[in-house]
Amino acid sequence: MGFTTRDLLDHLMDRYGKITATDLKENAKRMNEPINTGLPITKYFERIGDCVQFADVGKTPCKHERILQMVYLAVLKTVLYGDAGKEWRNKSDADCTWTNFKTTFADEYHDLKLQQRLTMGQAGFHEANDARGEEVVEIEEALDQLAIAETVDRDVVASLTASIKQLTDANRMLTYQVKALTDTNQLLTKQIEQQNQPAVTQLPGDGLNTKQRRQKRFERRFNTNGYCWSHGVRVTNNHNSKNCDNRRSGHQEEATRSNTMGG
Ligand SMILES: [Zn+2]
């Protein structure tokens, strides 16, 4: 986790306002509650740590020496930590820190636990109960974590399901669009083919179709300056008024295109 208990408390303070005098009194009471020897001593240290931070956020910081004095008395009352107590008393003032306190007493706690396990078979009810207490805490913690994991998993699954649905919808939409585009493309291809149909009969270059070319070839047979009195302007190169062999009555041999002589 990227935040500390202190961060969380500050955040809660920002959101929900002031810590009241009653809150602080409750906090002090919780801090002074005796050690539950059925729980690992680290649980006690966590409680004290939380309470100190709470008091700090509540603008009534605890004096360092006072806390150490209080916790020292608390562990003495358990009558379990003789060796650690002795070690603590022999420390210099500079070494009397909260961190060192926790280390010193946690070490003896682990020694005690080890002894209990080694002597389990012959151990009295009290020790057995201690050990079971620790197991219960461990199981409770495991269950808490499972519950959290399950909640997280459920959220993840829900969010994944939502994402998959979105993707499926998007995919369906894209499939539909692709089909529409394919249809349009086919239609356009067909139209282009139809438009290109006349081009198939066109000769490259002249831009004319068969009928136009036939017409042109036909026109080419006529003399563009030619004339015959009986047949008009549409005469072939070697056909004129002079040599016409199919003359109408009144035919004028001298008639040309510039002087048609009434033809
Ligand atoms: Zn003629």
Coordinates of C-alpha atoms and ligand atoms in Angstrom, one line a residue:
M1 CA 0.0 0.0 0.0
G2 CA 1.3 3.5 -0.9
F3 CA -0.1 5.2 2.2
T4 CA 0.4 5.0 5.9
T5 CA -2.2 4.9 8.8
R6 CA -1.3 8.6 9.3
D7 CA -2.2 9.4 5.7
L8 CA -5.5 7.7 6.2
L9 CA -6.2 9.5 9.4
D10 CA -5.3 12.9 7.8
H11 CA -7.6 12.1 5.0
L12 CA -10.5 11.2 7.3
M13 CA -9.9 14.4 9.3
D14 CA -10.0 16.4 6.1
R15 CA -13.3 14.7 5.1
Y16 CA -15.1 14.3 8.3
G17 CA -13.9 17.2 10.4
K18 CA -12.5 17.5 13.9
I19 CA -11.5 14.8 16.4
T20 CA -13.6 15.7 19.5
A21 CA -12.6 15.6 23.1
T22 CA -14.6 12.5 23.6
D23 CA -12.7 10.8 20.7
L24 CA -9.5 11.7 22.4
K25 CA -10.7 10.4 25.8
E26 CA -11.7 7.1 24.1
N27 CA -8.3 7.0 22.4
A28 CA -6.5 7.4 25.7
K29 CA -8.6 4.7 27.2
R30 CA -7.9 2.3 24.4
M31 CA -4.2 3.1 24.7
N32 CA -4.2 2.2 28.4
E33 CA -6.1 -1.1 28.0
P34 CA -4.0 -4.0 29.3
I35 CA -2.1 -6.3 26.9
N36 CA -4.1 -9.3 25.7
T37 CA -1.7 -12.1 26.2
G38 CA -3.8 -14.2 23.9
L39 CA -2.6 -12.1 21.0
P40 CA 0.8 -11.6 19.5
I41 CA 2.5 -8.6 21.2
T42 CA 2.8 -7.0 17.7
K43 CA -1.0 -6.5 17.9
Y44 CA -0.4 -4.5 21.0
F45 CA 2.3 -2.4 19.4
E46 CA 0.0 -1.7 16.4
R47 CA -2.8 -0.5 18.8
I48 CA -0.4 1.8 20.6
G49 CA 1.0 3.1 17.2
D50 CA -2.5 3.8 16.0
C51 CA -3.5 5.6 19.2
V52 CA -0.4 7.7 19.1
Q53 CA -1.1 8.8 15.6
F54 CA -4.7 9.5 16.4
A55 CA -3.7 11.7 19.3
D56 CA -1.2 13.4 17.0
V57 CA -3.8 14.1 14.4
G58 CA -6.1 15.3 17.2
K59 CA -3.5 18.0 18.1
T60 CA -2.8 16.4 21.5
P61 CA 0.5 14.7 20.7
C62 CA 1.7 12.2 23.4
K63 CA 5.0 12.8 25.0
H64 CA 7.5 10.2 23.8
E65 CA 8.7 9.4 27.4
R66 CA 5.1 9.1 28.6
I67 CA 4.3 6.5 26.0
L68 CA 7.4 4.5 26.7
Q69 CA 6.7 4.6 30.4
M70 CA 3.1 3.5 29.8
V71 CA 3.9 0.6 27.5
Y72 CA 6.8 -0.6 29.8
L73 CA 4.3 -0.7 32.7
A74 CA 1.9 -2.6 30.5
V75 CA 4.3 -5.3 29.6
L76 CA 5.5 -5.6 33.2
K77 CA 1.9 -6.3 34.2
T78 CA 1.8 -9.4 32.0
V79 CA 4.7 -10.9 34.0
L80 CA 5.9 -12.6 30.8
Y81 CA 8.8 -10.4 29.7
G82 CA 11.3 -10.7 32.4
D83 CA 14.4 -10.9 30.2
A84 CA 13.2 -8.1 27.9
G85 CA 12.4 -5.9 30.8
K86 CA 15.9 -6.3 32.2
E87 CA 17.4 -5.6 28.8
W88 CA 15.2 -2.5 28.4
R89 CA 16.2 -1.1 31.8
N90 CA 19.9 -1.4 30.9
K91 CA 19.6 0.6 27.7
S92 CA 21.0 4.1 27.5
D93 CA 18.6 7.0 27.2
A94 CA 19.5 7.4 23.6
D95 CA 18.6 3.8 22.9
C96 CA 15.2 4.1 24.6
T97 CA 13.2 4.5 21.4
W98 CA 9.8 3.2 20.4
T99 CA 11.4 1.1 17.7
N100 CA 13.9 -0.5 20.1
F101 CA 11.2 -1.1 22.6
K102 CA 9.1 -3.0 20.0
T103 CA 12.2 -5.0 18.9
T104 CA 13.3 -5.9 22.4
F105 CA 9.9 -7.2 23.5
A106 CA 8.9 -8.8 20.2
D107 CA 12.1 -10.8 20.4
E108 CA 11.2 -12.2 23.8
Y109 CA 7.6 -12.8 22.7
H110 CA 9.0 -15.1 19.9
D111 CA 11.3 -16.8 22.4
L112 CA 8.3 -17.5 24.6
K113 CA 6.2 -18.8 21.7
L114 CA 9.0 -21.1 20.7
Q115 CA 9.3 -22.5 24.3
Q116 CA 5.5 -23.0 24.4
R117 CA 5.6 -25.0 21.2
L118 CA 8.5 -27.1 22.4
T119 CA 6.8 -28.0 25.6
M120 CA 3.3 -28.3 24.0
G121 CA 2.4 -31.9 25.1
Q122 CA 3.0 -31.2 28.8
A123 CA 1.9 -27.6 28.7
G124 CA -0.9 -26.3 30.9
F125 CA -4.2 -25.1 29.7
H126 CA -3.1 -21.5 29.8
E127 CA -0.2 -21.8 27.2
A128 CA -2.3 -24.0 25.0
N129 CA -5.0 -21.3 25.0
D130 CA -2.4 -18.7 24.2
A131 CA -1.3 -20.6 21.1
R132 CA -4.8 -21.2 20.0
G133 CA -5.5 -17.5 20.4
E134 CA -2.7 -16.7 18.0
E135 CA -4.0 -19.2 15.5
V136 CA -7.5 -17.7 15.7
V137 CA -6.1 -14.3 15.0
E138 CA -4.2 -15.7 12.0
I139 CA -7.3 -17.4 10.7
E140 CA -9.3 -14.2 11.1
E141 CA -6.7 -12.2 9.3
A142 CA -6.6 -14.7 6.5
L143 CA -10.4 -14.6 6.2
D144 CA -10.4 -10.8 6.1
Q145 CA -7.9 -10.9 3.3
L146 CA -9.9 -13.5 1.5
A147 CA -13.0 -11.3 1.8
I148 CA -11.1 -8.3 0.5
A149 CA -9.6 -10.4 -2.3
E150 CA -13.0 -11.7 -3.2
T151 CA -14.5 -8.2 -3.3
V152 CA -11.6 -7.0 -5.5
D153 CA -12.0 -10.0 -7.7
R154 CA -15.7 -9.4 -8.0
D155 CA -15.1 -5.8 -9.0
V156 CA -12.4 -6.9 -11.5
V157 CA -14.8 -9.5 -13.0
A158 CA -17.6 -7.0 -13.2
S159 CA -15.4 -4.4 -14.9
L160 CA -14.0 -7.0 -17.3
T161 CA -17.5 -8.2 -18.1
A162 CA -18.5 -4.6 -18.9
S163 CA -15.4 -4.1 -21.0
I164 CA -16.1 -7.3 -22.9
K165 CA -19.6 -6.2 -23.6
Q166 CA -18.4 -2.9 -24.9
L167 CA -15.9 -4.6 -27.2
T168 CA -18.6 -7.0 -28.4
D169 CA -20.9 -4.1 -29.2
A170 CA -18.2 -2.3 -30.9
N171 CA -17.3 -5.4 -32.9
R172 CA -20.9 -5.9 -34.0
M173 CA -21.1 -2.2 -35.1
L174 CA -17.8 -2.6 -37.1
T175 CA -19.0 -5.8 -38.7
Y176 CA -22.2 -4.0 -39.8
Q177 CA -20.2 -1.0 -41.1
V178 CA -17.9 -3.3 -43.0
K179 CA -20.9 -5.1 -44.6
A180 CA -22.4 -1.7 -45.6
L181 CA -19.1 -0.6 -47.1
T182 CA -18.7 -3.9 -49.0
D183 CA -22.2 -3.5 -50.4
T184 CA -21.5 0.1 -51.4
N185 CA -18.2 -1.0 -53.0
Q186 CA -19.9 -3.7 -55.0
L187 CA -22.6 -1.3 -56.2
L188 CA -19.9 1.3 -57.2
T189 CA -17.9 -1.4 -59.0
K190 CA -21.0 -2.5 -61.0
Q191 CA -21.7 1.2 -61.9
I192 CA -18.1 1.7 -63.1
E193 CA -18.3 -1.4 -65.2
Q194 CA -21.5 -0.2 -66.8
Q195 CA -20.0 3.2 -67.5
N196 CA -17.0 1.6 -69.1
Q197 CA -19.2 -0.5 -71.4
P198 CA -19.0 1.9 -74.4
A199 CA -15.3 2.2 -74.1
V200 CA -15.0 -1.5 -75.0
T201 CA -16.1 -0.7 -78.6
Q202 CA -14.1 2.4 -78.8
L203 CA -10.8 2.4 -80.7
P204 CA -8.0 4.0 -78.7
G205 CA -7.1 7.5 -79.9
D206 CA -10.0 8.7 -82.1
G207 CA -12.6 8.8 -79.4
L208 CA -15.3 7.6 -81.8
N209 CA -17.5 4.6 -81.7
T210 CA -18.1 2.1 -84.6
K211 CA -21.1 4.1 -86.0
Q212 CA -19.2 7.4 -86.0
R213 CA -16.1 5.8 -87.6
R214 CA -18.3 4.2 -90.3
Q215 CA -19.8 7.6 -91.0
K216 CA -16.4 9.2 -91.1
R217 CA -15.1 6.6 -93.6
F218 CA -18.2 7.1 -95.7
E219 CA -17.7 10.9 -95.7
R220 CA -14.0 10.5 -96.7
R221 CA -15.0 9.0 -100.0
F222 CA -16.5 12.3 -101.1
N223 CA -14.4 15.2 -102.6
T224 CA -14.7 18.1 -100.2
N225 CA -14.5 20.6 -103.1
G226 CA -16.3 18.4 -105.7
Y227 CA -19.6 19.2 -107.4
C228 CA -21.9 17.8 -110.1
W229 CA -24.9 19.6 -111.5
S230 CA -27.0 16.5 -111.3
H231 CA -25.7 15.0 -108.0
G232 CA -24.7 18.1 -105.9
V233 CA -21.8 18.3 -103.4
R234 CA -21.8 14.7 -102.4
V235 CA -19.6 13.4 -105.2
T236 CA -16.5 11.2 -105.2
N237 CA -13.1 12.5 -106.2
N238 CA -13.4 11.5 -109.9
H239 CA -17.0 12.6 -110.3
N240 CA -17.9 16.1 -111.6
S241 CA -20.4 17.9 -113.9
K242 CA -18.1 17.2 -116.9
N243 CA -17.8 13.4 -116.6
C244 CA -21.1 12.6 -114.9
D245 CA -22.6 9.4 -116.5
N246 CA -26.0 9.7 -115.0
R247 CA -27.1 13.2 -115.9
R248 CA -30.5 14.7 -115.2
S249 CA -32.2 16.7 -117.8
G250 CA -30.8 20.3 -118.2
H251 CA -27.4 19.1 -116.9
Q252 CA -24.8 21.8 -117.1
E253 CA -21.2 20.5 -117.7
E254 CA -19.6 23.8 -116.6
A255 CA -21.3 23.8 -113.1
T256 CA -18.9 23.8 -110.1
R257 CA -19.3 24.2 -106.3
S258 CA -18.5 28.0 -106.7
N259 CA -20.8 28.3 -109.7
T260 CA -23.6 25.8 -109.5
M261 CA -25.4 27.2 -112.6
G262 CA -28.8 26.6 -111.0
G263 CA -28.1 22.9 -110.2
Ligands
ZN1 ZN -23.3 13.5 -111.7

